[in-house]
Structure formats: C-alpha cells, structure tokens
PDB file of C-alpha atoms in Angstrom:
ATOM      1  CA  MET D  64     -19.317  56.967   3.920  1.00 57.00           C
ATOM      2  CA  ASN D  65     -19.268  57.808   7.428  1.00 68.00           C
ATOM      3  CA  TYR D  66     -16.416  60.213   9.665  1.00 66.00           C
ATOM      4  CA  PHE D  67     -14.573  56.663  10.803  1.00 62.00           C
ATOM      5  CA  ALA D  68     -14.136  54.712   7.662  1.00 66.00           C
ATOM      6  CA  VAL D  69     -12.475  57.252   6.131  1.00 66.00           C
ATOM      7  CA  VAL D  70     -10.110  57.701   9.008  1.00 67.00           C
ATOM      8  CA  ILE D  71      -9.345  54.199   8.833  1.00 69.00           C
ATOM      9  CA  LEU D  72      -9.344  54.065   4.776  1.00 69.00           C
ATOM     10  CA  ASP D  73      -6.842  56.349   4.800  1.00 71.00           C
ATOM     11  CA  SER D  74      -4.818  55.036   7.682  1.00 76.00           C
ATOM     12  CA  ILE D  75      -4.077  51.930   5.673  1.00 77.00           C
ATOM     13  CA  THR D  76      -0.738  52.070   4.185  1.00 81.00           C
ATOM     14  CA  PRO D  77      -0.399  49.809   0.619  1.00 82.00           C
ATOM     15  CA  THR D  78       2.521  47.079   2.432  1.00 88.00           C
ATOM     16  CA  ASP D  79      -1.013  46.401   5.254  1.00 84.00           C
ATOM     17  CA  TRP D  80      -3.262  46.163   1.208  1.00 83.00           C
ATOM     18  CA  ALA D  81      -0.580  43.896   0.186  1.00 90.00           C
ATOM     19  CA  VAL D  82      -0.471  41.741   3.723  1.00 90.00           C
ATOM     20  CA  LEU D  83      -4.009  41.900   3.625  1.00 89.00           C
ATOM     21  CA  GLY D  84      -4.708  40.528  -0.008  1.00 92.00           C
ATOM     22  CA  ALA D  85      -1.899  37.853   1.078  1.00 95.00           C
ATOM     23  CA  CYS D  86      -4.243  36.328   3.835  1.00 95.00           C
ATOM     24  CA  PHE D  87      -7.802  36.681   1.981  1.00 94.00           C
ATOM     25  CA  ALA D  88      -5.659  34.813  -1.117  1.00 96.00           C
ATOM     26  CA  LEU D  89      -4.311  32.102   2.031  1.00 96.00           C
ATOM     27  CA  ALA D  90      -7.849  31.529   3.122  1.00 96.00           C
ATOM     28  CA  ALA D  91      -8.804  31.343  -0.610  1.00 95.00           C
ATOM     29  CA  ALA D  92      -7.237  28.071  -1.511  1.00 94.00           C
ATOM     30  CA  ILE D  93      -7.574  26.866   1.898  1.00 93.00           C
ATOM     31  CA  LEU D  94     -11.249  26.850   1.254  1.00 92.00           C
ATOM     32  CA  ILE D  95     -10.653  25.237  -2.343  1.00 90.00           C
ATOM     33  CA  PHE D  96      -7.837  22.166  -1.233  1.00 87.00           C
ATOM     34  CA  ILE D  97     -10.650  21.659   1.202  1.00 86.00           C
ATOM     35  CA  PHE D  98     -13.740  21.488  -0.698  1.00 87.00           C
ATOM     36  CA  TYR D  99     -12.659  21.456  -4.352  1.00 84.00           C
ATOM     37  CA  ILE D 100      -9.990  19.207  -5.069  1.00 78.00           C
ATOM     38  CA  GLN D 101     -10.658  14.912  -4.588  1.00 78.00           C
ATOM     39  CA  PRO D 102      -8.905  12.110  -3.321  1.00 72.00           C
ATOM     40  CA  ASP D 103      -7.628   9.782  -5.306  1.00 73.00           C
ATOM     41  CA  ALA D 104      -8.790   6.060  -5.679  1.00 70.00           C
ATOM     42  CA  SER D 105      -5.701   5.147  -4.720  1.00 67.00           C
ATOM     43  CA  ASP D 106      -5.923   7.459  -1.288  1.00 66.00           C
ATOM     44  CA  LEU D 107      -9.228   5.260  -0.403  1.00 70.00           C
ATOM     45  CA  ALA D 108      -7.640   2.017  -1.358  1.00 67.00           C
ATOM     46  CA  PRO D 109      -7.052  -0.042   1.672  1.00 74.00           C
ATOM     47  CA  HIS D 110      -3.309  -0.553   2.146  1.00 79.00           C
ATOM     48  CA  ARG D 111      -1.312  -4.398   1.845  1.00 81.00           C
ATOM     49  CA  THR D 112      -0.706  -6.589   4.578  1.00 87.00           C
ATOM     50  CA  ARG D 113       2.718  -8.001   4.297  1.00 89.00           C
ATOM     51  CA  LEU D 114       1.054 -10.891   3.743  1.00 91.00           C
ATOM     52  CA  ASP D 115      -0.808  -9.780   0.190  1.00 91.00           C
ATOM     53  CA  GLN D 116       3.053  -8.222  -0.324  1.00 92.00           C
ATOM     54  CA  LEU D 117       4.587 -11.993   0.016  1.00 94.00           C
ATOM     55  CA  LEU D 118       1.637 -13.131  -2.002  1.00 94.00           C
ATOM     56  CA  GLU D 119       2.249 -10.951  -4.881  1.00 94.00           C
ATOM     57  CA  ARG D 120       5.883 -11.339  -4.560  1.00 96.00           C
ATOM     58  CA  ARG D 121       5.303 -15.594  -4.909  1.00 96.00           C
ATOM     59  CA  ASP D 122       2.986 -14.649  -8.104  1.00 96.00           C
ATOM     60  CA  THR D 123       5.661 -12.816  -9.855  1.00 96.00           C
ATOM     61  CA  ILE D 124       7.911 -15.252  -8.942  1.00 97.00           C
ATOM     62  CA  TYR D 125       6.036 -17.881 -10.259  1.00 97.00           C
ATOM     63  CA  ASP D 126       5.739 -15.821 -13.132  1.00 97.00           C
ATOM     64  CA  ASN D 127       9.144 -15.388 -14.203  1.00 97.00           C
ATOM     65  CA  LEU D 128      10.009 -19.198 -14.034  1.00 97.00           C
ATOM     66  CA  ARG D 129       6.737 -19.838 -16.084  1.00 97.00           C
ATOM     67  CA  ASP D 130       8.272 -17.566 -18.933  1.00 96.00           C
ATOM     68  CA  LEU D 131      12.086 -18.066 -18.228  1.00 96.00           C
ATOM     69  CA  ARG D 132      10.956 -22.197 -19.516  1.00 96.00           C
ATOM     70  CA  PHE D 133       9.222 -21.009 -22.604  1.00 96.00           C
ATOM     71  CA  GLU D 134      12.168 -18.863 -23.792  1.00 96.00           C
ATOM     72  CA  PHE D 135      14.324 -21.275 -23.005  1.00 95.00           C
ATOM     73  CA  ARG D 136      12.065 -23.850 -25.187  1.00 95.00           C
ATOM     74  CA  SER D 137      12.153 -21.183 -27.885  1.00 95.00           C
ATOM     75  CA  GLY D 138      15.622 -21.538 -27.997  1.00 94.00           C
ATOM     76  CA  LYS D 139      16.648 -18.057 -26.274  1.00 94.00           C
ATOM     77  CA  TYR D 140      18.922 -19.515 -23.451  1.00 93.00           C
ATOM     78  CA  ALA D 141      21.542 -21.796 -23.248  1.00 94.00           C
ATOM     79  CA  GLU D 142      20.947 -24.592 -20.928  1.00 94.00           C
ATOM     80  CA  SER D 143      23.553 -22.954 -18.217  1.00 95.00           C
ATOM     81  CA  ASP D 144      22.271 -19.940 -18.551  1.00 95.00           C
ATOM     82  CA  PHE D 145      18.059 -21.303 -17.958  1.00 95.00           C
ATOM     83  CA  GLU D 146      19.910 -23.771 -15.151  1.00 96.00           C
ATOM     84  CA  ALA D 147      21.351 -20.789 -13.933  1.00 96.00           C
ATOM     85  CA  MET D 148      18.360 -18.176 -13.269  1.00 96.00           C
ATOM     86  CA  LYS D 149      15.734 -21.246 -12.676  1.00 96.00           C
ATOM     87  CA  THR D 150      18.417 -21.765  -9.882  1.00 97.00           C
ATOM     88  CA  SER D 151      18.133 -17.977  -8.709  1.00 97.00           C
ATOM     89  CA  LEU D 152      14.293 -17.552  -9.171  1.00 97.00           C
ATOM     90  CA  GLU D 153      13.582 -20.985  -6.985  1.00 96.00           C
ATOM     91  CA  THR D 154      15.372 -19.667  -4.268  1.00 97.00           C
ATOM     92  CA  GLU D 155      14.388 -16.436  -3.921  1.00 97.00           C
ATOM     93  CA  ALA D 156      10.589 -18.673  -4.178  1.00 96.00           C
ATOM     94  CA  ALA D 157      11.759 -20.592  -1.488  1.00 96.00           C
ATOM     95  CA  VAL D 158      12.553 -17.504   0.390  1.00 96.00           C
ATOM     96  CA  VAL D 159       9.634 -15.932   0.040  1.00 96.00           C
ATOM     97  CA  LEU D 160       7.188 -19.150   1.118  1.00 96.00           C
ATOM     98  CA  ALA D 161       9.919 -19.300   4.307  1.00 95.00           C
ATOM     99  CA  GLU D 162       8.122 -15.568   4.929  1.00 95.00           C
ATOM    100  CA  ILE D 163       4.368 -16.722   3.910  1.00 94.00           C
ATOM    101  CA  ASP D 164       5.073 -19.468   5.994  1.00 94.00           C
ATOM    102  CA  GLN D 165       6.275 -17.581   8.922  1.00 93.00           C
ATOM    103  CA  VAL D 166       3.316 -14.959   8.768  1.00 90.00           C
ATOM    104  CA  THR D 167       0.674 -17.188   8.447  1.00 90.00           C
ATOM    105  CA  GLU D 168       1.906 -19.241  11.333  1.00 87.00           C
ATOM    106  CA  SER D 169       1.680 -16.034  13.182  1.00 79.00           C
ATOM    107  CA  GLN D 170      -1.736 -15.169  12.062  1.00 74.00           C
ATOM    108  CA  VAL D 171      -3.223 -18.817  13.107  1.00 72.00           C
ATOM    109  CA  ARG D 172      -1.142 -19.351  15.995  1.00 65.00           C
ATOM    110  CA  ARG D 173      -4.061 -18.266  18.868  1.00 54.00           C
ATOM    111  CA  PRO D 174      -3.167 -18.833  22.810  1.00 56.00           C
ATOM    112  CA  ARG D 175      -4.639 -22.237  23.997  1.00 58.00           C
ATOM    113  CA  GLY D 176      -6.327 -22.549  27.693  1.00 56.00           C
ATOM    114  CA  VAL D 177      -8.322 -24.961  29.193  1.00 55.00           C
ATOM    115  CA  ARG D 178     -10.814 -27.111  27.447  1.00 59.00           C
ATOM    116  CA  PRO D 179     -13.714 -27.511  29.750  1.00 59.00           C
ATOM    117  CA  ALA D 180     -14.674 -31.691  29.717  1.00 61.00           C
ATOM    118  CA  PRO D 181     -17.282 -32.059  28.091  1.00 65.00           C
ATOM    119  CA  ALA D 182     -20.294 -33.085  29.321  1.00 65.00           C
ATOM    120  CA  PRO D 183     -21.277 -36.521  30.496  1.00 69.00           C
ATOM    121  CA  ARG D 184     -23.630 -38.827  28.029  1.00 69.00           C
ATOM    122  CA  GLY D 185     -26.957 -38.488  29.770  1.00 63.00           C
ATOM    123  CA  SER D 186     -28.667 -42.304  29.679  1.00 54.00           C
ATOM    124  CA  ARG D 187     -32.122 -43.000  28.494  1.00 52.00           C
TER     125      ARG D 187
END
C-alpha cells in the first residue's frame, strides 16, 4: 500500500467507520426502495370523484332496501321495525339522490353565450 493510504486508514476511528457504514446502509436502502419496490395496483388506480362515491352510496342503499324487504317477507322483522328502517333508508336515499342531482347539475351547467343567427336559406 502506498504511504498516503496507510496514513488515511490509520487516522479513521471506529466511530468514523460506524458513521461511514450507516451512510452506505442508508444509500443501499434508498436504492432498493427506488428501484426494487413495486407500487400497489391501488396506487395506480384513478381516484374516485364525488359523483362516483355518491353513485356507489346510492347502490348500497338500494341493496340494503332490497335485503330489508326480503328479510321482512321472511319474517325476520316486525312490521313496525320494518317501516322504521325502510323510512330511514328511503330518507337517506333521497338525500343522496339530491346530492347526485346537485353534482350532475353543476357539471352540466355551462355558460351560455349569444347564439349566432341562423344563416338565411338561399333560394334555388
């Protein structure tokens, strides 16, 4: 070994070696994270809009109403309980439908400009 390498290696303390090892370990962990770990499919999925969430909630409420009617017909609930739960679900459905109307109305509403006059029809 040459003289300068010996002097440099002799002057490094064990604490310096520990810090240097920690730096290399951190660099290796970063490289593994960047190049080896694959993203989940949910990371790549498009984000749901407010309308998507409302439509899913509406479908869930309709499914719950259908299940409630089935369970009432099979004798699982008393009529008073059935009516109370049905009214609650119908009220919730009405709220969700109103929100869907508001969202779709705001998406459809566009500024209206002046319409151009129709072109005159020419004679033969």
